[in-house]
XYZ file of C-alpha atoms in Angstrom:
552
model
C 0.000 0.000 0.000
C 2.604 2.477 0.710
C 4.478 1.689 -2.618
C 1.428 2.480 -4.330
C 0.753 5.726 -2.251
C 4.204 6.481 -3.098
C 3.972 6.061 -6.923
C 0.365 8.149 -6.470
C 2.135 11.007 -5.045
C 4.799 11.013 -7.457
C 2.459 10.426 -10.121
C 0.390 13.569 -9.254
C 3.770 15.716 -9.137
C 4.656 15.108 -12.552
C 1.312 15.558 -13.902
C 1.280 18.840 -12.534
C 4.420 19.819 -13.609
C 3.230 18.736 -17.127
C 0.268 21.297 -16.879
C 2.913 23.965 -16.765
C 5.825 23.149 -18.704
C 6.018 25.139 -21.611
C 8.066 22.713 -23.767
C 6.196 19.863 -25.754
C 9.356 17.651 -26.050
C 9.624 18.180 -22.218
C 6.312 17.284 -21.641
C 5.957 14.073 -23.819
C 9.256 12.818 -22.476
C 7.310 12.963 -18.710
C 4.353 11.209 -20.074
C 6.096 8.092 -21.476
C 8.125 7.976 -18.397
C 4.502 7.831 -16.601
C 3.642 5.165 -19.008
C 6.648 3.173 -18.008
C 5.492 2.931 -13.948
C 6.455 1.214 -12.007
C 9.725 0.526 -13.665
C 10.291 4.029 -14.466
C 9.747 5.130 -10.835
C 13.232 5.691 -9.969
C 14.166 7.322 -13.100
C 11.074 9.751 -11.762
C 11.707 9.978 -8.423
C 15.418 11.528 -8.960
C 14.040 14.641 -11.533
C 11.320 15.295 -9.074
C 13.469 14.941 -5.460
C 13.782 18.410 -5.453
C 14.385 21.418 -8.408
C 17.675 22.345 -9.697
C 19.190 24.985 -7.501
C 20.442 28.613 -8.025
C 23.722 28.717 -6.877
C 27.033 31.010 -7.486
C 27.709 28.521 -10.169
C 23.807 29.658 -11.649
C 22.564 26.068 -12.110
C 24.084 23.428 -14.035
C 22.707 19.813 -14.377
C 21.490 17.448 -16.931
C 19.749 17.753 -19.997
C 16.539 16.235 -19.156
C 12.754 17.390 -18.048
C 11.284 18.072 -14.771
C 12.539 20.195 -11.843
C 16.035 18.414 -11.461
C 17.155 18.929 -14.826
C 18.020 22.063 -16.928
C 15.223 22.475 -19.582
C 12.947 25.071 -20.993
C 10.304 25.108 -17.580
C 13.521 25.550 -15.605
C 15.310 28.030 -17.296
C 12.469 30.792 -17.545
C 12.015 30.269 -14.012
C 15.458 31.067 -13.493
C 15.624 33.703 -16.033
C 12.234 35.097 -14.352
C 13.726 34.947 -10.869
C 16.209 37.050 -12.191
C 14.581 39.457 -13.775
C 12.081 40.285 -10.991
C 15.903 40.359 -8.700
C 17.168 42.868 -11.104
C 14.062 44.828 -10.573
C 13.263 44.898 -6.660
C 17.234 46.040 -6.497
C 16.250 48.976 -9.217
C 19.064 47.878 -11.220
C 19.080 49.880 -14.720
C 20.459 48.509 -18.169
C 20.273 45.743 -20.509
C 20.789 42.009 -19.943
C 23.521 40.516 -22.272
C 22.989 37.100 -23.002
C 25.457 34.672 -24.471
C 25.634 31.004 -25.246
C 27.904 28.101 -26.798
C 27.477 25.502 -28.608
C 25.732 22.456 -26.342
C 22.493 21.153 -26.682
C 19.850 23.213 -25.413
C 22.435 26.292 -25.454
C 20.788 28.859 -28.354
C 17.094 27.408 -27.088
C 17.636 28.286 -23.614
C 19.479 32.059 -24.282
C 16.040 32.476 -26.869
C 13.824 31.751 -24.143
C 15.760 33.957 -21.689
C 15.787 36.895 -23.861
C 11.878 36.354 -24.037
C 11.323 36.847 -20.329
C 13.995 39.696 -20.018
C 12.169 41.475 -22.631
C 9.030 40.149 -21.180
C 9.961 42.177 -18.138
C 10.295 45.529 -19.506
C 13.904 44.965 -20.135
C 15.786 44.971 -22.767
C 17.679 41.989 -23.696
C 21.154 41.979 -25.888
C 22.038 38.644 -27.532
C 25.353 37.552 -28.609
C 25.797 37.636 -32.906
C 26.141 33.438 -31.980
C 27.706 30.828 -29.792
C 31.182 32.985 -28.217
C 33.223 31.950 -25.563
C 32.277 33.056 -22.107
C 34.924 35.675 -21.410
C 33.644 37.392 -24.727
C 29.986 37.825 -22.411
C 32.076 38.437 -19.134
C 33.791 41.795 -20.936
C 30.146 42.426 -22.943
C 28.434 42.993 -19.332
C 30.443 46.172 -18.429
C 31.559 47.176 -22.038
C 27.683 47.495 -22.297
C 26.768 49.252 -19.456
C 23.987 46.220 -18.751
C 22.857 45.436 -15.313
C 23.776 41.625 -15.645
C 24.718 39.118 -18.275
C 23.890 35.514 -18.679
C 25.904 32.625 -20.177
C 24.584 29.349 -21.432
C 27.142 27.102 -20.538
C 28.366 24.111 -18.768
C 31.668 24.757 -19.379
C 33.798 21.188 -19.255
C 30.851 19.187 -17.951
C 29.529 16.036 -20.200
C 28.147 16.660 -23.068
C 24.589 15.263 -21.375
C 24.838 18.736 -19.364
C 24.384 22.030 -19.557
C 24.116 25.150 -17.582
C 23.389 28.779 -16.228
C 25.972 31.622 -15.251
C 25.380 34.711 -14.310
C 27.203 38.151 -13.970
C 26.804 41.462 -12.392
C 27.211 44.923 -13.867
C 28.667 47.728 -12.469
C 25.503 49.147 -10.688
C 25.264 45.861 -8.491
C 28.878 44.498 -8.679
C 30.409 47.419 -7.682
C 34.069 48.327 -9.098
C 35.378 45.012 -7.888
C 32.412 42.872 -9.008
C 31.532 44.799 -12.251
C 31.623 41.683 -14.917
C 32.403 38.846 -12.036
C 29.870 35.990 -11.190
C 27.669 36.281 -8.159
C 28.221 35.878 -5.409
C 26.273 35.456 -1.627
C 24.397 36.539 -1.100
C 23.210 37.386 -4.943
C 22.573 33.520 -5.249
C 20.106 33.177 -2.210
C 18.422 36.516 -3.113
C 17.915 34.981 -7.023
C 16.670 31.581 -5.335
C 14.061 33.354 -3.366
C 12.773 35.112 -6.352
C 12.763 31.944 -8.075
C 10.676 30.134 -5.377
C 7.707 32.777 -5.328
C 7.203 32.419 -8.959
C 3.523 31.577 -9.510
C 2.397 29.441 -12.854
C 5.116 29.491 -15.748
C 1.796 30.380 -17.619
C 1.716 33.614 -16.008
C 4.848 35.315 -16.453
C 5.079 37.716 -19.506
C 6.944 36.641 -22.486
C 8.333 39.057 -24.990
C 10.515 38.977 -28.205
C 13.577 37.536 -28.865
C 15.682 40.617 -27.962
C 18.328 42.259 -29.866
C 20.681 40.655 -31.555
C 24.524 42.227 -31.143
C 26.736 42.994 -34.117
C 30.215 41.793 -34.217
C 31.414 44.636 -33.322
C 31.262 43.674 -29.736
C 33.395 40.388 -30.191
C 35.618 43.259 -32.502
C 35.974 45.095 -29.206
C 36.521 42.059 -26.887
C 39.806 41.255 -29.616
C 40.729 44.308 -29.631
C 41.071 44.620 -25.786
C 42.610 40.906 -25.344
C 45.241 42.178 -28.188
C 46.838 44.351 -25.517
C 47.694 42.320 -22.856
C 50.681 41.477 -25.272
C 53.765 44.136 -25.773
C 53.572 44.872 -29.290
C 57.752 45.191 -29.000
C 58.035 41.890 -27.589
C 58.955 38.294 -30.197
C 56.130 37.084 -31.992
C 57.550 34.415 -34.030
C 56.529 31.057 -32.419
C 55.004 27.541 -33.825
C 51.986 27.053 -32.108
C 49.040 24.372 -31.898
C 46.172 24.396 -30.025
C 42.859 22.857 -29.294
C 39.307 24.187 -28.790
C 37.986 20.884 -27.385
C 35.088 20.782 -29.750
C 33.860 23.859 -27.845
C 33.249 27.833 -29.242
C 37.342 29.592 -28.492
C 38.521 28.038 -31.683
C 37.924 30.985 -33.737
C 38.249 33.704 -31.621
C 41.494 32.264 -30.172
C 42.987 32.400 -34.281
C 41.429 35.548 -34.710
C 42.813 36.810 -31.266
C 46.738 35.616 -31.479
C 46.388 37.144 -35.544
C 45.156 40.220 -34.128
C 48.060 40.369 -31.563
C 50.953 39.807 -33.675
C 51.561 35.892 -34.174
C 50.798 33.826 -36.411
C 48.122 31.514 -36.512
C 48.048 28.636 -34.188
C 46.981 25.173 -36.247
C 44.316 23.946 -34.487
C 43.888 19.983 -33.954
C 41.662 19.175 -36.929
C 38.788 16.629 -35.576
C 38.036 19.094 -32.348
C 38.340 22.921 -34.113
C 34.690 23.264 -34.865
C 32.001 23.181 -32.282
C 30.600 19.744 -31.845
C 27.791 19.484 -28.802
C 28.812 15.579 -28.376
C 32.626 16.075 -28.050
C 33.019 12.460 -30.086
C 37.080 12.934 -29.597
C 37.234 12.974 -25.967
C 36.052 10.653 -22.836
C 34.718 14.007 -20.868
C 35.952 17.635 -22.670
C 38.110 18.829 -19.990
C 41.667 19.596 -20.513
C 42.302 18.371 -17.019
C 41.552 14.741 -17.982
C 43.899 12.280 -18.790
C 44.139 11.955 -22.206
C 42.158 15.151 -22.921
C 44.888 16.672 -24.792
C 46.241 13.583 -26.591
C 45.230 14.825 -30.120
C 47.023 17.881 -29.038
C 50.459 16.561 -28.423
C 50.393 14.550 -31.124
C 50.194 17.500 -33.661
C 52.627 19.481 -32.053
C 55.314 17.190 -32.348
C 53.993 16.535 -35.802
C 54.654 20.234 -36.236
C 57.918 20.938 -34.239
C 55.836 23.346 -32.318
C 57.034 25.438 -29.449
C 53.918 25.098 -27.257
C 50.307 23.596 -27.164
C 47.035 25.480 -25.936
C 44.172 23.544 -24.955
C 40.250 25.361 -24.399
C 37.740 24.179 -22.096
C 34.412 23.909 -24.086
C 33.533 27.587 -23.481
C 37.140 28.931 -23.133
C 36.871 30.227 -20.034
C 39.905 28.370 -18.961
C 43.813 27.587 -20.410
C 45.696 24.464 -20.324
C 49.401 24.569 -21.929
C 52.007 21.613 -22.610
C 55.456 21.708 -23.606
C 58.369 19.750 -25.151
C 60.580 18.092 -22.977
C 63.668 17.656 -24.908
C 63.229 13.952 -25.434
C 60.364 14.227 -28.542
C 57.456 13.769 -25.549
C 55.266 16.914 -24.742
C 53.946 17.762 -21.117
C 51.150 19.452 -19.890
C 52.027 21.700 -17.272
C 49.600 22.064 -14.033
C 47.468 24.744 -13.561
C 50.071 26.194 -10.821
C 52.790 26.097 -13.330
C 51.008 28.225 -15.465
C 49.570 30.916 -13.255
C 53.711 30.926 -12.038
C 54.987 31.459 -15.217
C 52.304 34.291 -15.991
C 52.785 36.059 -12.414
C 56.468 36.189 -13.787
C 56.391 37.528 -16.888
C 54.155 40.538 -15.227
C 56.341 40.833 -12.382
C 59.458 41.204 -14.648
C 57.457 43.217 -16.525
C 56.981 45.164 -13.819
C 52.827 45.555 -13.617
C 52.050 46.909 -9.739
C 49.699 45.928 -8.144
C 48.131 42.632 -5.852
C 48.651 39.029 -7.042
C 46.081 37.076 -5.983
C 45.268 33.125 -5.828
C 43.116 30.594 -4.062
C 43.635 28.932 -0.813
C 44.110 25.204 -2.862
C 46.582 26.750 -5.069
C 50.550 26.732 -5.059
C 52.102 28.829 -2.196
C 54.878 29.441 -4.805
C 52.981 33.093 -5.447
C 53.428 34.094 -2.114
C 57.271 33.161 -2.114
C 57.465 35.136 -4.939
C 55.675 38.156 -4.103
C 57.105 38.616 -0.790
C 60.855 37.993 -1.845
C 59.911 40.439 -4.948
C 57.935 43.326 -2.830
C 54.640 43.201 -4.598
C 51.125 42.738 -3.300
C 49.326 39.123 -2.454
C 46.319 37.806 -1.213
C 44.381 34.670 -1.393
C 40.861 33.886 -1.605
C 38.685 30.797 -1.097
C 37.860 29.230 -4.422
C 35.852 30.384 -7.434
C 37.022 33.317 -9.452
C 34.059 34.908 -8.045
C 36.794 35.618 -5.129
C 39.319 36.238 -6.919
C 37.821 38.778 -9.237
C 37.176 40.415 -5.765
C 39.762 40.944 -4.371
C 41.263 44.056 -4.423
C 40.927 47.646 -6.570
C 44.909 47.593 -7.244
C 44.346 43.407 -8.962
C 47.071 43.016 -11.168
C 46.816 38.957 -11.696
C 44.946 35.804 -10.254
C 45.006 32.429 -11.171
C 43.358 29.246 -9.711
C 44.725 25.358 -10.225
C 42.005 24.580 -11.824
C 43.442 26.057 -15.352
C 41.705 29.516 -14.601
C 43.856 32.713 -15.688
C 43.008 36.293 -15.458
C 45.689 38.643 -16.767
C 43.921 41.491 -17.816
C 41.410 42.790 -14.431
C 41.418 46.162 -15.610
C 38.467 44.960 -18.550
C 37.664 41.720 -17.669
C 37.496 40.330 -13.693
C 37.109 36.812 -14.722
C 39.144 33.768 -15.818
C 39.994 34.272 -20.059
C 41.119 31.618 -21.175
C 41.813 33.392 -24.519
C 43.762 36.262 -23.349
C 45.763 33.657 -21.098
C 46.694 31.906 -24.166
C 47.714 35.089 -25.555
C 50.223 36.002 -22.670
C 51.236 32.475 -22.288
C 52.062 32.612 -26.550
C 54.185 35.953 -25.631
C 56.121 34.134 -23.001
C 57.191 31.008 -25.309
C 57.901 33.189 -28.119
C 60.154 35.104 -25.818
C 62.155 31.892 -24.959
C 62.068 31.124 -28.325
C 64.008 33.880 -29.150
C 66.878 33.169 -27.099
C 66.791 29.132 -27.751
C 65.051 28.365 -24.512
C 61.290 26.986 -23.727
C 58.888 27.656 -21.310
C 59.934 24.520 -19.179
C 63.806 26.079 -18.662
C 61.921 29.443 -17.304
C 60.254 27.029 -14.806
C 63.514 25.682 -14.584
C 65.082 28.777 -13.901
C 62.150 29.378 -10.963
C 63.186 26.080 -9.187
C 66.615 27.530 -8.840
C 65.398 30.264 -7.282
C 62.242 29.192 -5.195
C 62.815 25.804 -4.569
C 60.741 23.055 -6.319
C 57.291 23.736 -5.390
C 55.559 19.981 -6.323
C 51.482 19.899 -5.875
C 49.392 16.756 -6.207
C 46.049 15.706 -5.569
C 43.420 13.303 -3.751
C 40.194 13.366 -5.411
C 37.860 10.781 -4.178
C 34.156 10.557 -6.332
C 31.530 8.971 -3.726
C 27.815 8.225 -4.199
C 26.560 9.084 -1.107
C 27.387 12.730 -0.118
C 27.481 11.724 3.308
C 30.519 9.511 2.703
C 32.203 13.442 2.626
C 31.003 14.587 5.379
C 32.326 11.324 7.528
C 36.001 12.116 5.987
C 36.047 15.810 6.908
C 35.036 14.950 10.760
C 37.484 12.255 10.690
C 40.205 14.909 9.695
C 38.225 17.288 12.566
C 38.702 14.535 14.620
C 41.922 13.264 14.505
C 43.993 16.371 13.398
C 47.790 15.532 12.337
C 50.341 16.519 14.346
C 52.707 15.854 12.025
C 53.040 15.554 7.820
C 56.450 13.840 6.408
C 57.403 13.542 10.188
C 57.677 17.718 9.702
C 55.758 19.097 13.100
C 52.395 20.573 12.028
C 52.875 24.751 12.054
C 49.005 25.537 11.554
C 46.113 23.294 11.308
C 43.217 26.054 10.062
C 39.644 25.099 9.858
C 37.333 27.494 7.941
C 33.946 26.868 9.452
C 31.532 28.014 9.583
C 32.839 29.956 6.506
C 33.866 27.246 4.508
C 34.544 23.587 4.852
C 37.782 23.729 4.343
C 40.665 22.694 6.718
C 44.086 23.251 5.608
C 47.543 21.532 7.474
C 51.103 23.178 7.260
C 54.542 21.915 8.172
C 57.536 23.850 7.423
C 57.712 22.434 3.831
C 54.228 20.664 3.121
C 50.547 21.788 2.668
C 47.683 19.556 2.734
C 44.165 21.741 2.060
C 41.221 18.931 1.895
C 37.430 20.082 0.879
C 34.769 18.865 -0.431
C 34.264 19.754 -4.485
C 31.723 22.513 -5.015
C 30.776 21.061 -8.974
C 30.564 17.372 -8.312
C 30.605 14.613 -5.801
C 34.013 14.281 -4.706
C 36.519 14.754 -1.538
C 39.466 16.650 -2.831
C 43.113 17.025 -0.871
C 45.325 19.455 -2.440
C 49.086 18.005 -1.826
C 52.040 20.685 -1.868
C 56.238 19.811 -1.049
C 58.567 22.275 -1.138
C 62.102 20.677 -1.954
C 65.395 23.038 -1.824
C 67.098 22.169 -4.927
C 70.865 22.069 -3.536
C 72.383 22.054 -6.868
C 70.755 19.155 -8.520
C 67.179 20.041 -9.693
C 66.733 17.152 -11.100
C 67.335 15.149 -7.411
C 64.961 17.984 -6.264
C 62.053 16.880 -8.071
C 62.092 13.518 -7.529
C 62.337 13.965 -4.089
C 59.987 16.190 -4.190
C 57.356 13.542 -6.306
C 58.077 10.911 -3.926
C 57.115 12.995 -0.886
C 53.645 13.859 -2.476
C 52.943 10.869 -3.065
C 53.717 9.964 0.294
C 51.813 12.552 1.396
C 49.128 11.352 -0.588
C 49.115 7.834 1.288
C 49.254 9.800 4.503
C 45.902 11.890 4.039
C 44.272 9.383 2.389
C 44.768 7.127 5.569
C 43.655 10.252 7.741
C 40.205 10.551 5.666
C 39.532 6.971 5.487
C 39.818 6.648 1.565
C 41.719 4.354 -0.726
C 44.818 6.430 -2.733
């Protein structure tokens, strides 16, 4: 009896979600999943165990209908919520609204533009699908009072996705053109929640669509991060990932000074399946395989790798031996911080908590500004007026603050191009300037433990474990701080003289993540150095992972 109140009740849900979803396709896929009861019950019972949430991310899930999903019903109800936010904060101005290339992507932008519009508001379209930082600089380069981005970024291509940014009136001068942040995301959720029938909120047109002239000014902007003085000759390759950067990086390097980079053939045009890779995130292994293979087919000098929506940078480099390697996120925000330190750009250099303490080294032995934030470029982007660079592990860049607070994974790849051509000219590549950094930092080795569970509560055990039974010790190195960020965060972070464990849970997916860091004095033999400095992280590794409770 109570299985068949159960399947009642849920039965009654979707049928009156059905009576206001505004999507056919939506609503036929519900009713043959009705038809299929009782097998289809479970399939049922996970879209409708609660709606898709509003977060600082926006919302992001899978294609599919009903309230746990991302589909037409849920994205003018987010797009609504918005709208009626934007209006009890008396925020002026347009709403830009950009989109790539997944499924769902133009469809959902269309029907956002209708309920902007719908509002009273008027709604500016991108000319097509763009990369995100090309909507990111649109949102203050247009004076609007928010901008939103249909994206998932690197999810699977099943996914798809929500972002939102603030103009100037509501951001402020450090938030103008950054995501949202608290409590922005609670405020839009409440709006959200005291929606009435889909049926009732207004609908208007399609909006305007933008010229090119705005991706024109976005080029032009990313085209001076580079010193026009500076070597352009350099062999390049690179990858959009079968996601929308592929022409605006070509256009974007051309534009700057260097030539063309040849792009990896089977993933240069936008493809919503990504059929070349396992799941389109440069941080995967074998994400980049394609890409290494073509630039040592073309004797190139470095390799640049897009997320899907370009938002992000990934870089590998020849090793001397005919192999390529893809550098870590932290190498890469290194290198950049210094090229602008040498360069000698003022200001605050700024990274996460899970990132490489090498910044700090450098920016207190060097006398310029640092700070770090929790993570999320929404942080970072906030972090000070005087912002001259921040960077994040995860392959996020942002080298130009003064137009664009946000990770660009475009105008990364343009700064990162400037730096290789540079070594170029005197012989060199960017692996002998990290080189060159060892010598004079130490060797600053990161790692990680990333545990996927199915039960979120499997999390929650490991971080009381690690409450519980704090380390005294790491490497048999005394512990120095043991920090624990609640209520703010749940994030504790461990410190010996020369290792860093940070452990959190993700804030995208279902996983337990440790962030490893060793600091090895070279002692004239780098070479020694690192490998002492691999083995101890993977020690390290061994020794949280026994501390959680999780295999390594």
């Amino acid at each position: 009896m109570t299985e068949e109140m159960n399947l009642d009740a849920l039965r009654t849900d979707v049928l009156q979600w059905i009576t206001d979803d505004p999507d056919k396709t939506s609503r036929d896929e519900l009713y043959r999943l009705l038809d299929g009861l009782p097998a289809t019950a479970p399939e049922l019972a996970d879209r409708f165990a609660g709606r898709l949430k509003f977060g600082t991310a926006g919302l992001r899930g899978p294609l599919r209908a009903g309230p746990n999903g991302m589909n037409l019903a849920v994205v003018r109800a987010a797009a609504a919520g918005l709208a009626n936010w934007l209006d009890a904060k008396g925020a002026e101005g347009p709403v830009v609204i950009g989109y790539d290339a997944r499924h769902g992507s133009r469809a959902f932008a269309a029907e956002t533009a209708r309920v902007v519009t719908g509002s009273g508001r008027r709604a500016l379209v991108m000319p097509g699908t763009l990369p995100t930082p090309v909507t990111a600089y649109a949102v203050t380069k247009l004076d609007a009072a928010a901008a939103v981005q249909v994206t998932a970024s690197h999810n699977p291509p099943q996914d798809n996705g929500y972002k939102v940014y603030l103009g100037r009136e509501l951001g402020g001068d450090l938030g103008a053109g950054a995501q949202i942040v608290p409590p922005a995301d609670t405020e839009i959720e409440a709006a959200i929640e005291a929606l009435g029938p889909l049926s009732e909120i207004p609908l208007g047109d399609e909006g305007e669509t933008l010229d090119e002239s705005i991706v024109d000014e976005y080029l032009a902007a990313v085209a001076t991060v580079v010193d026009p003085d500076d070597p352009k000759r350099l062999a390049s390759v690179a990858t959009p990932m079968h996601g929308v950067g592929g022409a605006t990086l070509v256009k974007a390097m051309e534009r700057a000074g260097f030539p063309a980079p040849t792009l990896v053939a089977e993933q240069a045009e936008p493809d919503a399946d990504f059929p070349t890779v396992a799941f389109p995130n440069p941080e995967e292994p074998g994400a980049i395989d394609l890409l290494k293979a073509l630039a040592i087919e073309e004797g190139a000098d470095v390799a640049l790798a897009l997320d899907p929506d370009a938002d992000r940078c990934s870089v590998a480099v020849p090793t001397g031996d005919g192999s390529w390697r893809q550098l870590s996120g932290n190498e890469v925000g290194v290198l950049l911080a210094d090229h602008w330190m040498r360069k000698g750009r003022k200001g605050t250099y700024a990274t996460t908590i899970v990132s490489t303490t090498q910044l700090k080294a450098m920016c207190e032995r060097r006398g310029f500004g640092y700070m770090e934030t929790l993570t999320g470029f929404k942080w970072l982007a906030r972090t000070n007026a005087d912002l001259a660079f921040a960077f994040e592990e995860a392959l996020g860049y942002c080298v130009a603050p003064e137009f664009l607070r946000d990770k660009d994974g475009i105008s990364a790849s343009l700064v990162v191009s400037e730096i290789a051509a540079g070594q170029a000219a005197r012989m060199a590549t960017l692996q002998d300037r990290l080189d060159e950094l060892a010598e004079e930092f130490g060797v600053y080795e990161t790692g990680q433990l990333s545990v996927r569970v199915d039960d979120l509560s499997e999390i929650d055990a490991c971080m009381k474990r690690l409450r519980a039974h704090q380390p005294t010790s790491l490497l048999d190195e005394p512990v120095t701080e043991y920090l624990d960020r609640l209520p703010d965060a749940d994030v504790v972070t461990v410190t010996t003289a020369n290792a860093r464990v940070v452990c959190r849970p993700s804030g995208t997916e279902p996983k337990l993540k440790a962030y490893l860091e060793v600091r090895e004095d070279v002692g004239g033999d780098l070479a020694a150095a690192r490998e002492r400095a691999r083995a101890s992280v993977e020690a390290l590794k061994a020794e949280i992972a026994a501390v959680l409770g999780v295999p390594h």
